[in-house]
Short mmCIF file of C-alpha atoms in Angstrom, two decimals:
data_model
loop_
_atom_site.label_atom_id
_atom_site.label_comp_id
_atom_site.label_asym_id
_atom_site.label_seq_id
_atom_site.Cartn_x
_atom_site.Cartn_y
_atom_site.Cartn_z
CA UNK A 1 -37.82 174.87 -43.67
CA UNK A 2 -35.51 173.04 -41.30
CA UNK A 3 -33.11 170.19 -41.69
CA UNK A 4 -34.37 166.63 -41.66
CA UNK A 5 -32.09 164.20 -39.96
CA UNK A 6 -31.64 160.29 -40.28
CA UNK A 7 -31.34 158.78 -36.57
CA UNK A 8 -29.56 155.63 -36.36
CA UNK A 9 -28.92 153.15 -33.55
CA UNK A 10 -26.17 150.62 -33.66
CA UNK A 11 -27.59 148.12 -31.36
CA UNK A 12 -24.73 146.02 -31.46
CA UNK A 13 -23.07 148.93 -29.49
CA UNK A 14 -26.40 149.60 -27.65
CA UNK A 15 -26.04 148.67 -23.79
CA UNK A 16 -29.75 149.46 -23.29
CA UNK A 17 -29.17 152.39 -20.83
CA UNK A 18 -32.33 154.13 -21.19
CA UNK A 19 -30.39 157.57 -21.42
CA UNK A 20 -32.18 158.41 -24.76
CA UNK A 21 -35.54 157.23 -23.71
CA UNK A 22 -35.54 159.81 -20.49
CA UNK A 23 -33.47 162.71 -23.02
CA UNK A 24 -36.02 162.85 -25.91
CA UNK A 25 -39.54 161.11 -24.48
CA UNK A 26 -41.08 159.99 -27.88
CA UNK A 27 -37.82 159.82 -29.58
CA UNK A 28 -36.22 156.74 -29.06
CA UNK A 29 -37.62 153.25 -27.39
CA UNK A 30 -36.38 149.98 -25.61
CA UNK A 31 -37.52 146.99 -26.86
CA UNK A 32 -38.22 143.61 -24.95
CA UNK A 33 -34.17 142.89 -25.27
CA UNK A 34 -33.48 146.53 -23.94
CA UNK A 35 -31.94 147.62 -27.33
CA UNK A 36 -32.75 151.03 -28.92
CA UNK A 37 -34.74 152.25 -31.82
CA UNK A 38 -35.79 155.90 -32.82
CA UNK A 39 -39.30 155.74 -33.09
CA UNK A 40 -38.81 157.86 -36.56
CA UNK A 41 -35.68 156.76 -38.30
CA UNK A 42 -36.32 160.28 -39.96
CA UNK A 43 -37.20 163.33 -38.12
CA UNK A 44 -37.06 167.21 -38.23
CA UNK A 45 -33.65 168.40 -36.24
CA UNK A 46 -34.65 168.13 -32.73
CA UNK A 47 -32.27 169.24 -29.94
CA UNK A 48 -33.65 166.41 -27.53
CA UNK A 49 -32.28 164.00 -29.92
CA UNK A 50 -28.97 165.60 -30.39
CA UNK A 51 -29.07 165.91 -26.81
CA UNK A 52 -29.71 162.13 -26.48
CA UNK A 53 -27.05 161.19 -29.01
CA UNK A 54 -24.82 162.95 -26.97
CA UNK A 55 -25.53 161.77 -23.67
CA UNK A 56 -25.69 157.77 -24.63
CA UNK A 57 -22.70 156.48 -22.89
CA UNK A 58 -21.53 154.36 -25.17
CA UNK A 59 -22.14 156.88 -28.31
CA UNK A 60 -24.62 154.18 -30.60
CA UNK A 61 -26.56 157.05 -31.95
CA UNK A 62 -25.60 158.41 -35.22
CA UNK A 63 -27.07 161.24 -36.82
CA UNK A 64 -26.83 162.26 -40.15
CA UNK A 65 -28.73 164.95 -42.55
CA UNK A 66 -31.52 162.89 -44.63
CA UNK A 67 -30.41 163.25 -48.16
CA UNK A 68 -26.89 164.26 -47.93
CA UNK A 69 -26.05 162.25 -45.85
CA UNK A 70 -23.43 164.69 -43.54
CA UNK A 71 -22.85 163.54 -40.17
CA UNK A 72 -24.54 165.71 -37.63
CA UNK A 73 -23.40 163.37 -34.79
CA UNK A 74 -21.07 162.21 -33.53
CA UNK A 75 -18.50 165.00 -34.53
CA UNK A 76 -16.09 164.12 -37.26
CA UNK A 77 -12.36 163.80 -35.46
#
């Protein structure tokens, strides 16, 4: 079985971009404010959402693995 991951949006970082919404279709939507929201706050790993954490441009996605809670993304420095 593969890893489960928590996705996370901090939408007061959230410049309503889009980028995750055209990275991982089904993954993430806008709402009527253009802020972001993972349509499953929990999820199986997906590489179009790690993709789309990596490519917001203001890094507002946060990944981490459901249960232990280890950070997946963005990269511990």
């Amino acid at each position: 079985m593969g890893d489960r991951w928590h996705v996370e949006v901090d939408r007061s970082v959230c410049i309503g971009s889009g980028m995750c919404v055209t990275t991982a279709p089904g993954g993430f939507t806008l709402d009527s404010a253009r802020q972001s929201h993972p349509t499953a706050p929990e999820t199986d790993a997906n590489e179009r959402i790690l993709e789309a954490a990596e490519g917001c441009p203001v890094e507002a996605i946060t990944i981490t693995l459901a249960g232990s809670g280890e950070v997946v993304f963005p990269p511990e420095e």
